[in-house]
Coordinates of C-alpha atoms and ligand atoms in Angstrom, one line a residue:
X1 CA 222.4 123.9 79.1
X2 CA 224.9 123.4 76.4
X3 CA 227.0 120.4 75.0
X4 CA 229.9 121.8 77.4
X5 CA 228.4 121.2 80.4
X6 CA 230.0 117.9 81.9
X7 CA 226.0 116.9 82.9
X8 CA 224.8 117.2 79.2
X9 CA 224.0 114.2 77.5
X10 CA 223.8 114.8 73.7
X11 CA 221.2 112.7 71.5
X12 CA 222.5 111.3 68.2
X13 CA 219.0 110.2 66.9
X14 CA 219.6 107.4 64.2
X15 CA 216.0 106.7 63.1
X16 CA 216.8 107.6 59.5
X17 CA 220.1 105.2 59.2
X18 CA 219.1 102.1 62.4
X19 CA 215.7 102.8 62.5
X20 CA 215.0 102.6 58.7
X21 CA 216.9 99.1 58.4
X22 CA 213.7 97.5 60.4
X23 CA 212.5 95.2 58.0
X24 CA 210.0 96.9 55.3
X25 CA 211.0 100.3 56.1
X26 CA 211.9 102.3 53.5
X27 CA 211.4 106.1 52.8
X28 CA 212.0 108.2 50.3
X29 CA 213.9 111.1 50.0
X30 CA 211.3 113.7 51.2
X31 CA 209.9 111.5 54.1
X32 CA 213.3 111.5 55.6
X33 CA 213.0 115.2 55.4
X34 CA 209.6 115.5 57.2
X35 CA 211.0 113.4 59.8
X36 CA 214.3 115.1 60.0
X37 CA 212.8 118.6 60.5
X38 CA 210.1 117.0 63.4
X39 CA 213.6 115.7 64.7
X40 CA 215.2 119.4 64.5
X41 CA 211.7 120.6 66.4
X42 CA 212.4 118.0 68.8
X43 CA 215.9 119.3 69.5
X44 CA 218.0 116.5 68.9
X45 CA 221.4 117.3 68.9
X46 CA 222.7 114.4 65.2
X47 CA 221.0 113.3 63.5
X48 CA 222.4 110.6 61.6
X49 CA 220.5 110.6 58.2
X50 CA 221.2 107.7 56.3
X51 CA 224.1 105.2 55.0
X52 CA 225.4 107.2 51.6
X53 CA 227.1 104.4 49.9
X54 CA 223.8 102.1 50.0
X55 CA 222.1 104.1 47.2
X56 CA 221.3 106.9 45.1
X57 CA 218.5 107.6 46.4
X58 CA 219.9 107.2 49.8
X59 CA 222.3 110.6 49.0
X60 CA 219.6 111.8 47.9
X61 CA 217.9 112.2 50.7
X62 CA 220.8 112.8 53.9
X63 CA 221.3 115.9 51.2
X64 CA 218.0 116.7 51.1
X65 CA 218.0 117.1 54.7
X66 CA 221.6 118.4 54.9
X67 CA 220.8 121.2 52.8
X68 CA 217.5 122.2 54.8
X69 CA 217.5 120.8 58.4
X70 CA 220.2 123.7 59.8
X71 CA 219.7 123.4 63.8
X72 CA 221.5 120.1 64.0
X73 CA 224.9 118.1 63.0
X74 CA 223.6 115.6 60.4
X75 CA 225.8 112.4 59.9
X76 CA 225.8 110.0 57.1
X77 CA 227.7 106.5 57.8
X78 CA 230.5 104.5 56.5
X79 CA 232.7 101.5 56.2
X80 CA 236.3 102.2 56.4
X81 CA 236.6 102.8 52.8
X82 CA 236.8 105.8 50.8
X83 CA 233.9 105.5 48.4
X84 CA 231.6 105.0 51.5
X85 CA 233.3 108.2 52.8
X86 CA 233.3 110.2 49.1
X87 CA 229.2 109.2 49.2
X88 CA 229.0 110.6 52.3
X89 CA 230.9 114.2 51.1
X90 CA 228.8 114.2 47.9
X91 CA 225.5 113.9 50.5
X92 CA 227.0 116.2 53.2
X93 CA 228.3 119.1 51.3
X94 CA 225.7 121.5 52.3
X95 CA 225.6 120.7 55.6
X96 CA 226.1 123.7 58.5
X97 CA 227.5 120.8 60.5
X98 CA 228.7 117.7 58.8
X99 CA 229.4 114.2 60.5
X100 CA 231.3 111.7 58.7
X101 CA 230.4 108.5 61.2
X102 CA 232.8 105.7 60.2
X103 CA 232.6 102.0 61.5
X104 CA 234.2 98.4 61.3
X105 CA 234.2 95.4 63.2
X106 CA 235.9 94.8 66.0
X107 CA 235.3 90.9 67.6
X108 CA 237.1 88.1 66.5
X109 CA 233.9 86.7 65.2
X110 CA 233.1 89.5 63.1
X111 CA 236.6 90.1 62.0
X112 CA 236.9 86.2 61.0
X113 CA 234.0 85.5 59.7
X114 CA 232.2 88.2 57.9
X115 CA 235.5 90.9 57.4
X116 CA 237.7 87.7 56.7
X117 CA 240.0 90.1 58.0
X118 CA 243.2 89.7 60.6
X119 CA 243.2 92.3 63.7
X120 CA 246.6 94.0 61.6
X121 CA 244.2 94.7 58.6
X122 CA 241.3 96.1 61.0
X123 CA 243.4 98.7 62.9
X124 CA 245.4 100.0 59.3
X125 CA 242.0 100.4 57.8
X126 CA 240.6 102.4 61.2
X127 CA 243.8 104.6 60.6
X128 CA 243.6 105.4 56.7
X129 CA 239.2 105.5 57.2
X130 CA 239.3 107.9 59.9
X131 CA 242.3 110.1 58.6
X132 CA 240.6 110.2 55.2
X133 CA 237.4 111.4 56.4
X134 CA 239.1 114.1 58.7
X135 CA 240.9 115.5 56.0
X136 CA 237.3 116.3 54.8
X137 CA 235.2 117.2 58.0
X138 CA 236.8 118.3 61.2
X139 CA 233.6 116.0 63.1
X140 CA 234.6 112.3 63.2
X141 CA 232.8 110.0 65.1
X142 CA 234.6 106.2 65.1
X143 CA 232.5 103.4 66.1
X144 CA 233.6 99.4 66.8
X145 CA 230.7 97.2 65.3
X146 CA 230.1 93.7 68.2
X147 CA 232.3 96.0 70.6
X148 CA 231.2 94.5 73.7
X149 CA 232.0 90.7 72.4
X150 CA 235.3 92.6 71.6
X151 CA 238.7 91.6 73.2
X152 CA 239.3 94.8 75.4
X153 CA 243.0 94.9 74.6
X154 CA 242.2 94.7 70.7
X155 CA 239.3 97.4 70.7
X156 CA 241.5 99.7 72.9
X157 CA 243.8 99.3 70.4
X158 CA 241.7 100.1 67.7
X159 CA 240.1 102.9 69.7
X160 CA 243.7 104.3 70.4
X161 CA 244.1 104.3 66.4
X162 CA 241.1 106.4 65.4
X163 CA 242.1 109.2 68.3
X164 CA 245.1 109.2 66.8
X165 CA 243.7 109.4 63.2
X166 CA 241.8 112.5 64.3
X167 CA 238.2 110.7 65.5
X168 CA 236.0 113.2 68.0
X169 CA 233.3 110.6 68.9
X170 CA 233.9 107.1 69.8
X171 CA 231.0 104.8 70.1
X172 CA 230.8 101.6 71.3
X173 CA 227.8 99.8 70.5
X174 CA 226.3 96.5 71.9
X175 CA 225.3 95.3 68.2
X176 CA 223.3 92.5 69.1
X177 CA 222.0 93.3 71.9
X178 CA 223.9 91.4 74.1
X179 CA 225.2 93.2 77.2
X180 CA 223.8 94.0 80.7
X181 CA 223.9 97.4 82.4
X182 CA 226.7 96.2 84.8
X183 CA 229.0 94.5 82.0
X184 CA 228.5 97.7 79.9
X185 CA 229.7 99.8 82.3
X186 CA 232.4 97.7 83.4
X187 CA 233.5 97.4 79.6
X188 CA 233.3 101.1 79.7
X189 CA 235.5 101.6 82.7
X190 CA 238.0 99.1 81.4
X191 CA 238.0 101.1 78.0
X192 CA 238.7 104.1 79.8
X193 CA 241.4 102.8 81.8
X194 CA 243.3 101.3 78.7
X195 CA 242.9 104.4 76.6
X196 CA 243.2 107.6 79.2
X197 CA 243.1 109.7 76.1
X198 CA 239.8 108.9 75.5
X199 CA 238.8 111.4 77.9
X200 CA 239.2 114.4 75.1
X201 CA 236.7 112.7 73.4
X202 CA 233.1 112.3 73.3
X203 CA 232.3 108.5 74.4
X204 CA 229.4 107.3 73.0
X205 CA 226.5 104.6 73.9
X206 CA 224.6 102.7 71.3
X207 CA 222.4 99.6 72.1
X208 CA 220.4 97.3 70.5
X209 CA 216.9 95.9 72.2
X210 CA 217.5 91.9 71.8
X211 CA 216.9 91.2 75.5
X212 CA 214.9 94.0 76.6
X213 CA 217.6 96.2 78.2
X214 CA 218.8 98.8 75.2
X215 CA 217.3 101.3 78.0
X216 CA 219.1 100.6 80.7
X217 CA 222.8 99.5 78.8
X218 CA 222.1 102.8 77.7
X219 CA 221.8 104.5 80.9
X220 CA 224.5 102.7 82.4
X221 CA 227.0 103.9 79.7
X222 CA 226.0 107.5 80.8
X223 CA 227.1 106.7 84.5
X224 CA 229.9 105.4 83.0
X225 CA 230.9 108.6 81.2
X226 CA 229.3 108.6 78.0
X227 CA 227.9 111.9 76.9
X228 CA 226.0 111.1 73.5
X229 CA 223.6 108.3 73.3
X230 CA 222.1 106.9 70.4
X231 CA 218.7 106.6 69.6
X232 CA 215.8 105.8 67.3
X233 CA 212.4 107.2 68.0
X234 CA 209.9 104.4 69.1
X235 CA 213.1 102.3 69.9
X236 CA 212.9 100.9 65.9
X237 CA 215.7 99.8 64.2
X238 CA 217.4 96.2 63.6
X239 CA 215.6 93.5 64.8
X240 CA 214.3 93.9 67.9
X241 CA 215.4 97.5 67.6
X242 CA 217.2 100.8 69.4
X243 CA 217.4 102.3 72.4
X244 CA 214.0 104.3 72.4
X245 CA 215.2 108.0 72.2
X246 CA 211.4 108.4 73.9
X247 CA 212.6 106.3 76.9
X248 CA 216.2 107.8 77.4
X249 CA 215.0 111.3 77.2
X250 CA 212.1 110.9 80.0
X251 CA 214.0 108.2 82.2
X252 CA 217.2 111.0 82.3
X253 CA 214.3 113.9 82.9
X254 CA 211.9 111.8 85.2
X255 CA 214.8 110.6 87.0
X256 CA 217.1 113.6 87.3
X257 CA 217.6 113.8 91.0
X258 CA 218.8 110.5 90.7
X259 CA 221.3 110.7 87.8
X260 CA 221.8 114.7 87.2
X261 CA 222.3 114.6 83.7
X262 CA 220.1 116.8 80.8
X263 CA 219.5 116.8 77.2
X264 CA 218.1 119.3 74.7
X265 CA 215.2 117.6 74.3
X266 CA 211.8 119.4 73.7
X267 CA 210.0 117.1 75.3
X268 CA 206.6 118.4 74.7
X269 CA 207.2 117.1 70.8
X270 CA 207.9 113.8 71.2
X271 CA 204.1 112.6 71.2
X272 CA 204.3 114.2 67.6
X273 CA 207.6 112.9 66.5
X274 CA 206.4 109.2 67.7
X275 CA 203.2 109.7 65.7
X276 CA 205.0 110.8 62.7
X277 CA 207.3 108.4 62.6
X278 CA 204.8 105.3 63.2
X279 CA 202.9 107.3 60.2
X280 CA 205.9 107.6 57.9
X281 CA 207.3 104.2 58.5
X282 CA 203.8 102.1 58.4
X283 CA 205.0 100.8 62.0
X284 CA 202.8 101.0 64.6
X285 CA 203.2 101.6 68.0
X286 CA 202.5 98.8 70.7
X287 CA 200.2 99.9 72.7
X288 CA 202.2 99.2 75.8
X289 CA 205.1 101.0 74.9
X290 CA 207.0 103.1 77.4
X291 CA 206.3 106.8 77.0
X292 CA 204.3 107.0 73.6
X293 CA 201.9 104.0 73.5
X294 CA 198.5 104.5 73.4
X295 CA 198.1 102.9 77.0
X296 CA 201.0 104.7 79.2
X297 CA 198.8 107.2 80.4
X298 CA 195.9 105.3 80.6
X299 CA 194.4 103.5 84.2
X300 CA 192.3 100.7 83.4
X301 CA 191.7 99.3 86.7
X302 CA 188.6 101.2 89.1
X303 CA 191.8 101.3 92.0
X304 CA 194.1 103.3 90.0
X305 CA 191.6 105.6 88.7
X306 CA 190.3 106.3 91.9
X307 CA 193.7 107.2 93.3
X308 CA 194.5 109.5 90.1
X309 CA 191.1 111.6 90.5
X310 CA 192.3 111.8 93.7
X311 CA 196.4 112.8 93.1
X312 CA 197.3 112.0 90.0
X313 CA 200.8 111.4 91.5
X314 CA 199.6 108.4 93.2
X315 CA 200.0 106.3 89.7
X316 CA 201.8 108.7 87.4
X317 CA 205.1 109.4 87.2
X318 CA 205.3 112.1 84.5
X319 CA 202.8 114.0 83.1
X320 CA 200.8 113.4 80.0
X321 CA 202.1 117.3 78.8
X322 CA 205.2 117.0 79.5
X323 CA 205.7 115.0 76.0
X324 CA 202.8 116.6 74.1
X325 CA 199.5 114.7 74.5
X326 CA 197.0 117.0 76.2
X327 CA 197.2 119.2 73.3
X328 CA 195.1 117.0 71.2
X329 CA 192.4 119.1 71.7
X330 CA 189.0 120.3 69.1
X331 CA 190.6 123.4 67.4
X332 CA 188.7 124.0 64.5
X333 CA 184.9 123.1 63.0
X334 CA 183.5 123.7 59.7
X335 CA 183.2 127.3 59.9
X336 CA 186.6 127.5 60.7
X337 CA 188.2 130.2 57.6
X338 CA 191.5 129.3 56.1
X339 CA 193.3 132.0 58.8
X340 CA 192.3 130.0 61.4
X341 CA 193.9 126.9 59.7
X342 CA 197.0 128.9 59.0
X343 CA 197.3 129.7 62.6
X344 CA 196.2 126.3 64.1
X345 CA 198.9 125.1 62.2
X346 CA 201.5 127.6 63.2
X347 CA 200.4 127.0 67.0
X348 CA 201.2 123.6 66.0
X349 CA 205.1 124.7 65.0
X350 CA 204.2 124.4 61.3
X351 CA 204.5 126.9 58.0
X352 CA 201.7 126.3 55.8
X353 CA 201.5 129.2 53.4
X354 CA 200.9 129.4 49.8
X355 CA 199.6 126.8 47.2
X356 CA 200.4 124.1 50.3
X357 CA 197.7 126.3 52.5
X358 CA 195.2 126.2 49.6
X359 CA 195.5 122.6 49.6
X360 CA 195.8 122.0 53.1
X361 CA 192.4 123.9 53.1
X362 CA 190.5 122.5 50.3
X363 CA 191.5 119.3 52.4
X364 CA 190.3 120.4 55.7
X365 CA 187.0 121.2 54.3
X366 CA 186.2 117.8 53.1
X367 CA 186.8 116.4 56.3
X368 CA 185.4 119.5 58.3
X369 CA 182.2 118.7 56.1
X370 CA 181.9 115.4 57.2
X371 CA 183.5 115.2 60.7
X372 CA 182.1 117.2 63.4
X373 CA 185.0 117.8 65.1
X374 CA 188.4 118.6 63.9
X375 CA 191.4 117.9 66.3
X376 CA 195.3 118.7 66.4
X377 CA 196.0 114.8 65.5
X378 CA 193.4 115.2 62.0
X379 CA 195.2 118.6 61.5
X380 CA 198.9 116.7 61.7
X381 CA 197.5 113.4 59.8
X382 CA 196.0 115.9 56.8
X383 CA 199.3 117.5 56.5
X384 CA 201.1 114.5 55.9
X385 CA 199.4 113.4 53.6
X386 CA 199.0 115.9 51.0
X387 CA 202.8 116.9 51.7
X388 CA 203.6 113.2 50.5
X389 CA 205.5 113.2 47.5
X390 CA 202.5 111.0 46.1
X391 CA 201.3 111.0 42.2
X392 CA 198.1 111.8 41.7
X393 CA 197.4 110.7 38.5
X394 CA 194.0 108.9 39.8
X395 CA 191.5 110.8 42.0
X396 CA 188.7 109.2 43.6
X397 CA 185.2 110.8 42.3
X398 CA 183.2 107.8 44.0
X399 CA 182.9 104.9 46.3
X400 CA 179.8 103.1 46.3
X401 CA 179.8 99.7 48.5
X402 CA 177.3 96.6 49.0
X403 CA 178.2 94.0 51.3
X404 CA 177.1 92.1 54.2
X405 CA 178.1 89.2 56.5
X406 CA 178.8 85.9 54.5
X407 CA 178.2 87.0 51.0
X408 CA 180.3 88.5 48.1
X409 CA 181.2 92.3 48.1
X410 CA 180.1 94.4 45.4
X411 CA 182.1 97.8 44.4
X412 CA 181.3 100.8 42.0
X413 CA 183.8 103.4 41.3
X414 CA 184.2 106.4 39.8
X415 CA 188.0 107.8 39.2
X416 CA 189.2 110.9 37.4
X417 CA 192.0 111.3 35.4
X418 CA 192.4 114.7 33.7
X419 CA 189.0 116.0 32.3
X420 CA 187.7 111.9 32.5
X421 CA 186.4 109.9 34.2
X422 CA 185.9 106.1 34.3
X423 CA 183.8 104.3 36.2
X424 CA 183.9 100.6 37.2
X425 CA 182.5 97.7 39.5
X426 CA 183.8 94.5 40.5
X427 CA 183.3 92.0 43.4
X428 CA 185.7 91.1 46.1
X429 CA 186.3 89.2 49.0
X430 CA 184.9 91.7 51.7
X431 CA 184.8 95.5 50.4
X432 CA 188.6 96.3 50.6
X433 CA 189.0 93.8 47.9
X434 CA 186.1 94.9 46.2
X435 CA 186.9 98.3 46.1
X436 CA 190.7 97.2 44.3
X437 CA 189.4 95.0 42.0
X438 CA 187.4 98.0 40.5
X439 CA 189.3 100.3 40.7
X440 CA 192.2 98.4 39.3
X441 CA 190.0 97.4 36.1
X442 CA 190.7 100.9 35.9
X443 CA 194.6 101.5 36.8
X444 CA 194.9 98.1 35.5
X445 CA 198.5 97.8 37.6
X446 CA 200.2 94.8 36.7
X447 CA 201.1 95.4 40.5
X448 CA 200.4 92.6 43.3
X449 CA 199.3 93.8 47.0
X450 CA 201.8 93.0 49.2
X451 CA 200.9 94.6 52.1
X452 CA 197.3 96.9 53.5
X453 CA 196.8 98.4 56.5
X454 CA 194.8 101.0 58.2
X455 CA 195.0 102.7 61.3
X456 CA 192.6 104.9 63.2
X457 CA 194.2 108.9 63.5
X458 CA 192.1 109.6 66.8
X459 CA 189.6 107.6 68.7
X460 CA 186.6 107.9 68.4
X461 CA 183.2 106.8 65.8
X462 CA 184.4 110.0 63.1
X463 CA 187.9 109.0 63.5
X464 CA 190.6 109.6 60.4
X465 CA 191.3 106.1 58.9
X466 CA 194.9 106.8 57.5
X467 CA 195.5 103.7 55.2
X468 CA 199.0 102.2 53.9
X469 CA 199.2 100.5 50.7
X470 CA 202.4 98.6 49.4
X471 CA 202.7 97.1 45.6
X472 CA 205.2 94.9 43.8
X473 CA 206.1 95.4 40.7
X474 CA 209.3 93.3 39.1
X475 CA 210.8 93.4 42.8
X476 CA 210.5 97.1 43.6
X477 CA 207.7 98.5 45.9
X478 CA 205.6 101.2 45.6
X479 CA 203.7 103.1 48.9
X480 CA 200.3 104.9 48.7
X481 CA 199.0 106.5 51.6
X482 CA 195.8 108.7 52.2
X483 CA 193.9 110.3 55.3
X484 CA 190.3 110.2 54.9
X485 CA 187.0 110.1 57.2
X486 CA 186.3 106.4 55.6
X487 CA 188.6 103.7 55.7
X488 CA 187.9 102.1 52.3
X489 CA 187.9 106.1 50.5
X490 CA 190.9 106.4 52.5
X491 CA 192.5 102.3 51.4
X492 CA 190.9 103.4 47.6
X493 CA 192.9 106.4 47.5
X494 CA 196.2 104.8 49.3
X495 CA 196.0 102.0 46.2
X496 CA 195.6 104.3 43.5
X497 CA 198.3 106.6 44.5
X498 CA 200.7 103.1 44.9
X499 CA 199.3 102.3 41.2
X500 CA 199.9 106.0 39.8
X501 CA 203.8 105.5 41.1
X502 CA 204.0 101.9 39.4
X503 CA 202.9 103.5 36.3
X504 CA 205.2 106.8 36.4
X505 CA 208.2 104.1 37.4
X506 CA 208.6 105.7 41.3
X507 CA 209.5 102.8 43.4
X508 CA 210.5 103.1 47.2
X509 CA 214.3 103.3 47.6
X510 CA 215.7 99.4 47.0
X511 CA 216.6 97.6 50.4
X512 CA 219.9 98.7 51.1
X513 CA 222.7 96.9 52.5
X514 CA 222.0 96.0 55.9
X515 CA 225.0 96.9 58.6
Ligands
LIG601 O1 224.7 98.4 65.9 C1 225.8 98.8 65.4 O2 226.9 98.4 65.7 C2 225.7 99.9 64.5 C3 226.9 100.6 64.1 C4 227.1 100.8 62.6 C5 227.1 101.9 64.9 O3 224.6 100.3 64.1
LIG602 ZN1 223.0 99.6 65.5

């Protein structure tokens, strides 16, 4: 099925640009290209990598994946003005397939009160934005910001101007999550009617979670004629989030007798792709959440289990394969040679060759040494971790840890740095604290934990504990993260990678301008 086809819904995945505006998301340039590649796996058809103009960093990395990611159109955004737009070029200039995505308000509450600008102004600007950026790419996508509290004349108006200025897409988001499925399409039709042109061009859906229905809006602006829809995976983004790309994909697929439309979605890799991003980004995933939480293949009650032993039909409407899961099989044990870990890997869709293999393997024996078994989720965990563009200045030799209900924790450590080592102990409040105090009488990081958590990789008593740490240091933050058979090795290592990028000056990107 190609993008031709009048069924085929295209998927403009915005995870790196919506999705990393959630609040205390930030990732740095070579995270955004681990999860752009999962996303080229995955078969998106955009992927909209980041908002140029924010930072230096943030060019950075939509060129790191511009330059590398080559089975996708990768779009940076912008305000209608031309540095946004020349940030953009600067980050796009490698890219097979470059997408210069330009926006501006379009309701009279935006326009008065945060553009302080009159309708006139707005529709000039459209014209000079969009014609500027097509005079550099020949893929334009136009969007109106608040465009379903949008007069319908004005936005058709303004819609009318960036067609004529050369615009190929036209999106028209629900900002703030306002609409209803009905309203949405009926804004949709009404669009269409004003502007008949708009039919040469791709019409685009993007909605916003506030009141539940980014889902549905979203469906209901593909019966309405929109062919691209976009999406963040896990449904993050601003506030209460993104239309789930998750959700649209297997409601489109699971429901295609109904609706008739496709996508290029691998579906089989969006178990992965939801795990990554949840790793990358330090958000979890509810357990209830439609398609990849932990529970929507699960049946709790004696009933439904019955009737799934039975015909799994009875309660399930897709299958747990279909987006990946029953591949989390036991692949390899402690005997397993470094061949088989290049292969497991490569039946995994990954390339580890080289120095990263010899790592990868040095890795997968510790664990292998301690963990009896070693599943597809451990292999995928270990590999993000070591590829994380982590300093490791410290290196855990030794944990040791004394503590028990209702009393003070005790730590010892032993760290290496180079050919020494120092060793340390300190009490805490519980062992986690414990274990930083000690080791930070060694890293001595004028750093202050902001934020710790620790998640389990599989279930189960030998599960991974892949820990988070965030510092702050003079406003910036810092992110350590390790995978380890023991959750405090695996916090102690997390904290003194965070500590050995305070110290070599590496904070996270700085919050960028939200849109
Ligand atoms: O929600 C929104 O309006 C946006 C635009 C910039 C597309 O994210
Ligand atoms: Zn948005």
């Amino acid at each position: 099925m190609s993008d031709t086809d009048s069924t085929y819904v295209r998927i403009f995945d915005t995870t790196l640009r919506d999705g990393e505006q959630s609040p205390g998301i930030s990732l740095n340039a070579q995270e955004k290209l681990e999860i752009a590649r999962q996303l080229e796996r995955l078969g998106v058809d955009i992927i909209e990598a980041g908002f140029a103009i924010s930072s230096p960093g943030e060019v950075e990395g939509i060129g790191l994946v511009a330059k590398h990611v080559r089975g996708c159109t990768i779009a940076s955004l912008n305000r209608t003005q031309k540095a946004d737009i020349d940030a953009s070029w600067e980050a796009l200039q490698h890219a097979e397939r470059p997408r210069f995505h330009v926006f501006i308000a379009t309701s009279d509450l935006h326009m008065e009160h945060k553009l302080r600008m009159t309708p006139e102004q707005v529709v000039e600007q459209t014209r000079e934005a969009v014609a500027y950026a097509r005079s550099k790419v020949a893929d334009v996508e136009f969007s109106c910001e608040d465009a379903t509290r949008s007069r319908p004349e004005f936005m058709a108006e303004v819609v009318r101007t960036a067609l004529q200025a050369g615009a190929t897409t036209i999106n028209i988001p629900d900002t703030v999550g306002y609409t209803t499925p009905d309203e949405y399409r009926e804004i949709l039709a009404t669009l269409y009617e004003n502007v008949p042109e708009l039919h040469e061009a791709v019409l685009s859906v993007h909605t916003h979670n506030d009141l539940g229905l980014a889902t549905a809006n979203s469906i209901a602006g593909v019966q309405a004629g929109a062919r691209q829809v976009e999406v963040a995976v896990n449904g993050i983004g601003e506030r209460a989030g993104n239309s789930a790309l998750e959700e649209i994909v297997m409601a489109l697929r699971t429901r295609n007798a109904l609706y008739g439309f496709t996508t290029g979605v691998e579906t089989r890799e969006i178990a992965r792709t939801s795990r990554l991003v949840s790793r990358l980004t330090g958000y979890p995933v509810q357990p209830n959440k439609a398609i990849v939480g932990k529970n929507a293949f699960a049946h709790e009650a004696g009933i439904h289990q019955d009737g799934v032993l039975k015909n799994r039909r009875t309660y399930e409407i897709m299958d747990a394969e279909s987006i990946g899961l029953a591949h989390n099989e036991l692949v390899l044990g402690k005997h397993s040679g470094r061949h088989a870990l290049q292969k497991a890997y490569a039946d995994m869709g990954y390339t580890v060759e080289g120095d990263d293999l010899k790592r990868a393997f040095a890795r997968f024996k510790e664990i292998a040494d301690r963990k009896k078994t070693v599943s597809m989720l451990d292999l995928e965990a270990l590999l993000d971790d070591q590829s994380r563009d982590t300093a490791e200045r410290w290196v855990l030799e030794r944990l040791a840890l004394r503590t028990a209900t209702g009393e003070t924790s005790h730590a010892d450590v032993v760290v290496r740095e180079g050919d020494e080592t120092h060793a340390a102990a300190a009490e805490g409040d519980g062992p986690i604290d414990a274990a930083f105090n000690a080791l930070n009488a060694i890293v001595a990081t004028p750093a202050t934990l902001r934020e710790f958590n620790v998640n389990a990789v599989t279930g189960g008593n030998d599960a991974l504990g892949d820990a988070r740490v965030v510092l702050e240091h003079e406003g910036r933050t810092y992110t350590g993260q390790s995978v380890a058979p023991d959750i405090t090795e695996a916090a102690a290592e997390a904290f003194l990678r965070a500590a050995a990028l305070v110290a070599a000056g590496i904070p996270n990107p700085m919050a960028r301008e939200s849109v």
